[in-house]
Amino acid sequence: MDEAIPVSLDRIRKMIAQIESEHFSTADVLRRYNGGFCSNHGTPAQFSFNAQFGKLLKRNAEDLGIREVEPDASIEDDHGHPTSSSIWARRA
């Protein structure tokens, strides 16, 4: 039997509210939500917490008051490993 990990949309809203810049990445939200951001290199998207978290943001973008402005931006994780992340902006 597969398990599920609960994620709080209310907590995500609070994490987004703490971000001061106009644009921010899924990784920026994950850093606040989890205390850090590490890439899931070699992990299929269906099993990647990062990828699933990004999909959750996309599914709930309107409710979270955000919009995706760049879907596949090149970034580095907290260990300097290259990866990609969506870039978001608050809805006006």
Short mmCIF file of N, CA and C in Angstrom, two decimals:
data_model
loop_
_atom_site.label_atom_id
_atom_site.label_comp_id
_atom_site.label_asym_id
_atom_site.label_seq_id
_atom_site.Cartn_x
_atom_site.Cartn_y
_atom_site.Cartn_z
N MET A 1 0.84 -1.19 0.00
CA MET A 1 0.00 0.00 0.00
C MET A 1 0.88 1.24 0.00
N ASP A 2 0.59 2.19 -0.89
CA ASP A 2 1.33 3.46 -0.92
C ASP A 2 0.83 4.38 0.17
N GLU A 3 1.71 5.20 0.66
CA GLU A 3 1.39 6.17 1.70
C GLU A 3 1.30 7.56 1.10
N ALA A 4 0.80 8.51 1.85
CA ALA A 4 0.72 9.90 1.42
C ALA A 4 1.36 10.77 2.49
N ILE A 5 1.96 11.87 2.06
CA ILE A 5 2.55 12.83 2.99
C ILE A 5 1.67 14.07 2.96
N PRO A 6 1.08 14.44 4.10
CA PRO A 6 0.21 15.62 4.09
C PRO A 6 1.02 16.91 3.90
N VAL A 7 0.45 17.83 3.13
CA VAL A 7 1.05 19.14 2.90
C VAL A 7 -0.03 20.18 3.19
N SER A 8 0.31 21.19 3.96
CA SER A 8 -0.66 22.20 4.38
C SER A 8 -0.63 23.42 3.44
N LEU A 9 -1.75 23.66 2.75
CA LEU A 9 -1.84 24.84 1.90
C LEU A 9 -1.77 26.12 2.73
N ASP A 10 -2.33 26.10 3.92
CA ASP A 10 -2.26 27.27 4.79
C ASP A 10 -0.80 27.58 5.13
N ARG A 11 -0.03 26.56 5.42
CA ARG A 11 1.40 26.77 5.72
C ARG A 11 2.14 27.29 4.49
N ILE A 12 1.80 26.76 3.31
CA ILE A 12 2.42 27.24 2.07
C ILE A 12 2.11 28.72 1.88
N ARG A 13 0.86 29.13 2.11
CA ARG A 13 0.49 30.56 2.01
C ARG A 13 1.37 31.40 2.92
N LYS A 14 1.59 30.93 4.13
CA LYS A 14 2.43 31.66 5.08
C LYS A 14 3.88 31.74 4.61
N MET A 15 4.39 30.66 4.02
CA MET A 15 5.76 30.65 3.51
C MET A 15 5.89 31.64 2.35
N ILE A 16 4.92 31.66 1.47
CA ILE A 16 4.94 32.59 0.33
C ILE A 16 4.88 34.03 0.83
N ALA A 17 4.07 34.28 1.84
CA ALA A 17 3.95 35.64 2.40
C ALA A 17 5.27 36.13 2.98
N GLN A 18 6.12 35.22 3.43
CA GLN A 18 7.42 35.59 4.02
C GLN A 18 8.47 35.94 2.96
N ILE A 19 8.22 35.57 1.72
CA ILE A 19 9.17 35.85 0.65
C ILE A 19 9.00 37.30 0.23
N GLU A 20 10.08 38.05 0.31
CA GLU A 20 10.00 39.48 0.05
C GLU A 20 10.12 39.85 -1.43
N SER A 21 10.79 39.05 -2.22
CA SER A 21 11.01 39.41 -3.62
C SER A 21 9.73 39.22 -4.44
N GLU A 22 9.67 39.96 -5.55
CA GLU A 22 8.50 39.91 -6.43
C GLU A 22 8.34 38.53 -7.07
N HIS A 23 9.47 37.93 -7.50
CA HIS A 23 9.48 36.60 -8.10
C HIS A 23 10.20 35.63 -7.18
N PHE A 24 9.75 34.40 -7.18
CA PHE A 24 10.35 33.38 -6.34
C PHE A 24 10.15 32.03 -6.99
N SER A 25 10.99 31.08 -6.61
CA SER A 25 10.94 29.76 -7.22
C SER A 25 10.21 28.75 -6.32
N THR A 26 9.85 27.64 -6.92
CA THR A 26 9.32 26.53 -6.12
C THR A 26 10.34 26.16 -5.05
N ALA A 27 11.62 26.20 -5.42
CA ALA A 27 12.69 25.89 -4.46
C ALA A 27 12.69 26.86 -3.28
N ASP A 28 12.42 28.13 -3.53
CA ASP A 28 12.35 29.11 -2.43
C ASP A 28 11.24 28.76 -1.44
N VAL A 29 10.11 28.34 -1.97
CA VAL A 29 9.00 27.94 -1.10
C VAL A 29 9.38 26.67 -0.33
N LEU A 30 9.99 25.70 -1.04
CA LEU A 30 10.42 24.46 -0.38
C LEU A 30 11.45 24.73 0.71
N ARG A 31 12.36 25.66 0.48
CA ARG A 31 13.37 26.00 1.51
C ARG A 31 12.69 26.44 2.79
N ARG A 32 11.66 27.25 2.65
CA ARG A 32 10.94 27.73 3.84
C ARG A 32 10.09 26.61 4.45
N TYR A 33 9.46 25.83 3.59
CA TYR A 33 8.56 24.77 4.05
C TYR A 33 9.31 23.63 4.73
N ASN A 34 10.47 23.25 4.15
CA ASN A 34 11.22 22.08 4.64
C ASN A 34 12.52 22.42 5.36
N GLY A 35 12.94 23.67 5.32
CA GLY A 35 14.20 24.03 5.96
C GLY A 35 15.41 23.89 5.06
N GLY A 36 15.20 23.58 3.79
CA GLY A 36 16.30 23.46 2.84
C GLY A 36 15.77 22.94 1.52
N PHE A 37 16.64 22.95 0.50
CA PHE A 37 16.24 22.45 -0.81
C PHE A 37 17.38 21.64 -1.42
N CYS A 38 17.12 20.39 -1.66
CA CYS A 38 18.08 19.49 -2.33
C CYS A 38 17.41 18.92 -3.57
N SER A 39 18.15 18.88 -4.67
CA SER A 39 17.59 18.33 -5.90
C SER A 39 17.38 16.83 -5.74
N ASN A 40 16.43 16.31 -6.49
CA ASN A 40 16.12 14.88 -6.48
C ASN A 40 16.69 14.22 -7.72
N HIS A 41 17.99 14.46 -7.99
CA HIS A 41 18.68 13.95 -9.17
C HIS A 41 18.49 12.44 -9.29
N GLY A 42 18.08 12.03 -10.47
CA GLY A 42 17.93 10.60 -10.74
C GLY A 42 16.63 10.01 -10.22
N THR A 43 15.76 10.83 -9.66
CA THR A 43 14.48 10.35 -9.14
C THR A 43 13.38 10.66 -10.15
N PRO A 44 12.63 9.67 -10.59
CA PRO A 44 11.54 9.95 -11.52
C PRO A 44 10.57 10.97 -10.91
N ALA A 45 10.02 11.85 -11.74
CA ALA A 45 9.15 12.93 -11.26
C ALA A 45 8.00 12.41 -10.40
N GLN A 46 7.48 11.24 -10.74
CA GLN A 46 6.35 10.71 -9.97
C GLN A 46 6.73 10.38 -8.53
N PHE A 47 8.02 10.21 -8.25
CA PHE A 47 8.48 9.90 -6.90
C PHE A 47 9.23 11.06 -6.25
N SER A 48 9.42 12.13 -6.98
CA SER A 48 10.17 13.28 -6.48
C SER A 48 9.26 14.19 -5.65
N PHE A 49 9.61 14.39 -4.38
CA PHE A 49 8.83 15.31 -3.55
C PHE A 49 8.85 16.70 -4.16
N ASN A 50 10.00 17.13 -4.66
CA ASN A 50 10.11 18.47 -5.25
C ASN A 50 9.15 18.63 -6.43
N ALA A 51 9.15 17.65 -7.33
CA ALA A 51 8.27 17.72 -8.50
C ALA A 51 6.80 17.69 -8.09
N GLN A 52 6.47 16.85 -7.14
CA GLN A 52 5.09 16.76 -6.67
C GLN A 52 4.67 18.06 -5.96
N PHE A 53 5.59 18.68 -5.23
CA PHE A 53 5.31 19.95 -4.57
C PHE A 53 5.06 21.03 -5.62
N GLY A 54 5.85 21.04 -6.68
CA GLY A 54 5.64 21.99 -7.77
C GLY A 54 4.28 21.81 -8.42
N LYS A 55 3.88 20.55 -8.63
CA LYS A 55 2.56 20.27 -9.21
C LYS A 55 1.46 20.74 -8.27
N LEU A 56 1.67 20.58 -6.97
CA LEU A 56 0.71 21.06 -5.98
C LEU A 56 0.56 22.58 -6.08
N LEU A 57 1.69 23.29 -6.21
CA LEU A 57 1.63 24.75 -6.37
C LEU A 57 0.83 25.10 -7.62
N LYS A 58 1.10 24.41 -8.71
CA LYS A 58 0.41 24.70 -9.97
C LYS A 58 -1.09 24.44 -9.86
N ARG A 59 -1.47 23.31 -9.24
CA ARG A 59 -2.89 22.98 -9.07
C ARG A 59 -3.61 24.01 -8.21
N ASN A 60 -2.90 24.58 -7.25
CA ASN A 60 -3.51 25.48 -6.27
C ASN A 60 -3.09 26.94 -6.45
N ALA A 61 -2.53 27.27 -7.61
CA ALA A 61 -1.99 28.61 -7.84
C ALA A 61 -3.02 29.70 -7.58
N GLU A 62 -4.22 29.53 -8.09
CA GLU A 62 -5.24 30.58 -7.90
C GLU A 62 -5.55 30.76 -6.42
N ASP A 63 -5.76 29.66 -5.73
CA ASP A 63 -6.06 29.72 -4.29
C ASP A 63 -4.89 30.31 -3.48
N LEU A 64 -3.66 30.05 -3.93
CA LEU A 64 -2.47 30.56 -3.24
C LEU A 64 -2.14 32.01 -3.64
N GLY A 65 -2.83 32.52 -4.66
CA GLY A 65 -2.61 33.89 -5.11
C GLY A 65 -1.31 34.08 -5.88
N ILE A 66 -0.92 33.03 -6.62
CA ILE A 66 0.33 33.09 -7.38
C ILE A 66 0.07 32.70 -8.83
N ARG A 67 1.04 33.03 -9.69
CA ARG A 67 0.98 32.60 -11.10
C ARG A 67 2.38 32.21 -11.53
N GLU A 68 2.47 31.19 -12.36
CA GLU A 68 3.76 30.72 -12.86
C GLU A 68 4.21 31.66 -13.98
N VAL A 69 5.44 32.16 -13.88
CA VAL A 69 5.96 33.06 -14.92
C VAL A 69 7.08 32.42 -15.74
N GLU A 70 7.70 31.37 -15.21
CA GLU A 70 8.74 30.64 -15.95
C GLU A 70 8.74 29.19 -15.46
N PRO A 71 8.35 28.25 -16.34
CA PRO A 71 8.16 26.87 -15.88
C PRO A 71 9.41 26.03 -15.68
N ASP A 72 10.53 26.38 -16.26
CA ASP A 72 11.68 25.48 -16.21
C ASP A 72 12.99 26.28 -16.08
N ALA A 73 13.08 27.09 -15.04
CA ALA A 73 14.26 27.94 -14.84
C ALA A 73 15.43 27.12 -14.29
N SER A 74 16.62 27.41 -14.76
CA SER A 74 17.82 26.75 -14.23
C SER A 74 18.22 27.40 -12.91
N ILE A 75 18.38 26.57 -11.88
CA ILE A 75 18.80 27.04 -10.56
C ILE A 75 19.80 26.04 -9.98
N GLU A 76 20.29 26.30 -8.78
CA GLU A 76 21.11 25.35 -8.04
C GLU A 76 20.43 25.02 -6.73
N ASP A 77 20.61 23.79 -6.27
CA ASP A 77 20.08 23.44 -4.95
C ASP A 77 21.04 23.96 -3.87
N ASP A 78 20.77 23.65 -2.63
CA ASP A 78 21.56 24.17 -1.51
C ASP A 78 22.98 23.62 -1.46
N HIS A 79 23.27 22.62 -2.31
CA HIS A 79 24.61 22.03 -2.38
C HIS A 79 25.34 22.40 -3.66
N GLY A 80 24.74 23.33 -4.43
CA GLY A 80 25.36 23.77 -5.67
C GLY A 80 25.12 22.87 -6.87
N HIS A 81 24.23 21.88 -6.74
CA HIS A 81 23.92 21.00 -7.86
C HIS A 81 22.90 21.65 -8.78
N PRO A 82 23.12 21.61 -10.08
CA PRO A 82 22.17 22.21 -11.02
C PRO A 82 20.86 21.43 -11.05
N THR A 83 19.78 22.17 -11.16
CA THR A 83 18.44 21.58 -11.27
C THR A 83 17.54 22.63 -11.90
N SER A 84 16.27 22.38 -11.92
CA SER A 84 15.33 23.35 -12.48
C SER A 84 14.18 23.57 -11.51
N SER A 85 13.51 24.69 -11.71
CA SER A 85 12.40 25.06 -10.83
C SER A 85 11.51 26.04 -11.55
N SER A 86 10.24 26.03 -11.23
CA SER A 86 9.34 27.06 -11.74
C SER A 86 9.59 28.36 -10.99
N ILE A 87 9.37 29.47 -11.69
CA ILE A 87 9.43 30.79 -11.08
C ILE A 87 8.00 31.31 -11.00
N TRP A 88 7.66 31.89 -9.86
CA TRP A 88 6.29 32.33 -9.57
C TRP A 88 6.28 33.83 -9.25
N ALA A 89 5.11 34.42 -9.39
CA ALA A 89 4.87 35.80 -8.96
C ALA A 89 3.51 35.83 -8.27
N ARG A 90 3.35 36.78 -7.40
CA ARG A 90 2.04 36.95 -6.76
C ARG A 90 1.06 37.51 -7.80
N ARG A 91 -0.17 37.10 -7.70
CA ARG A 91 -1.21 37.64 -8.61
C ARG A 91 -1.50 39.07 -8.19
N ALA A 92 -1.69 39.91 -9.19
CA ALA A 92 -1.98 41.32 -8.91
C ALA A 92 -3.43 41.52 -8.54
#
